[in-house]
Amino acid sequence: MVLLEALGSIGSLQDGKFIHLRAASLGFDEQDTSLCNALLNLYTKCGSMQDAIALFHRMPTPNQISWTCTIAGYAQQGHSTEALELYQKMDLEGTKPNQVTLLGVLTACTHAGLVEDGIYYYNSMVSDHNIQPKEEHYGSLIDMLAKAGWLQEAEALIETLPFHPFAVAWTSLLGASCNHKDVDRAERVAAKAIDREPGNAGPYISLSNMYATLNRWDDVARVKKLIASLKGGGQ
């Protein structure tokens, strides 16, 4: 199982399939949930959802890890409908989700632009499952809101986080603000992103690109000077 985990981490699908076939020839029993879960982890990390779901459906008693691994795999591959349908089946069968399960569900909602569903699942973490959101869950929800154009809601969520906002939250909102050409918000958010990571040129580049699409060439020139000063160490 350690070998399967290692192969999954490097995306070695063919080697993993060989081990699966070899195990089968030696009498591998698909009632061995731990081994099945290791194979599921391999297949999902390698993006082979066809192999993963086939194995999942052959398992007589998938456990929380089995469900979570398959849901997360679907979500990461952008198969949002399949991920959410599988989560609903998991709930109906009475298997409790964990933090990773819910992160997969939120990721699926983000890919599909299902903001209201995402908010529902986010709220259900605490109300239905007594799972406290972590930074990754907040980040996924912020990304979901921002990508869907719910910029005010995303900014309000960042401002009310129960911890100091992480840099990725601001940069995610900044990218969406620039895409929607919300100049005031983009400038405000960029300042906060820069405050979190003063040496990161990313926020400046996002602003410069937005100004260019708006033909604000004086602003483009001003920001490029700031970028140059960063590269020159302020010299």
Steps between C-alpha positions, in 0.01 A plus 500: 500500500794730567621431146155582358497830690844583361391418146191717543710792618709489180208420269633159393172349379642214293718374785201518730284301258773238477502463878120477500509221241781325683306516826195355325706210366616429853146484633436866579164525672299817436360463849840628615381857548841641589659369179202617294531846652869511411410411140221760497748760618737400220236509227348830607838672536593377152170631361373155404145535628375217280724255687421663833122486471508144364699390804280703736183330373658156547577569865243326722529748788670828407589702808537872560842504334367318193215745449717803570780395267259442211303821559822703522630334184188592306514857632867548415439376146213745454226233503279701732171323432649159573670628816180650641287200405746269675497723808121479511521119481758505779260701715207270422704194599581660833876537460620813677716743302819655629679826427657362181161378375348844543797666334442277198133597497585872513755452222235333286261790559776747407572325169130490414425856614241370745534781751176451689561126527854571618375736770249236611768231531734743674235584759413132543856425610428638845123470523470140376842346551664704777807554281679830552620660172872531454701740286454275195120509530495877535737527205278280284189699590675832432622370164150380418340835580767698316493291183120529487519879524376518858781741576337691783411177678851363452659815641260502795587138576873576497450795732313282750731198502568372853874536434730741318412476128746287304664643188332259258158628605590853394669394176201285404265793552743733323503281190121490488472875562738567210311259273176685579678837460390606847780756525427642845478156657804373309713790624378457857557124498840533330617727782403234754665223300818705476489568872493123560781426253697820431750334267245325281466662157178307425253765624680770303490290184127437546436872535718581199315252283163637609610858430619392153158353413350837601759698297624669816857519377622751758398257773667216313827699486473589870449140606781375277735739677394350829566150364844610379581639845408165653732316263773748574461457872376856535817643348 
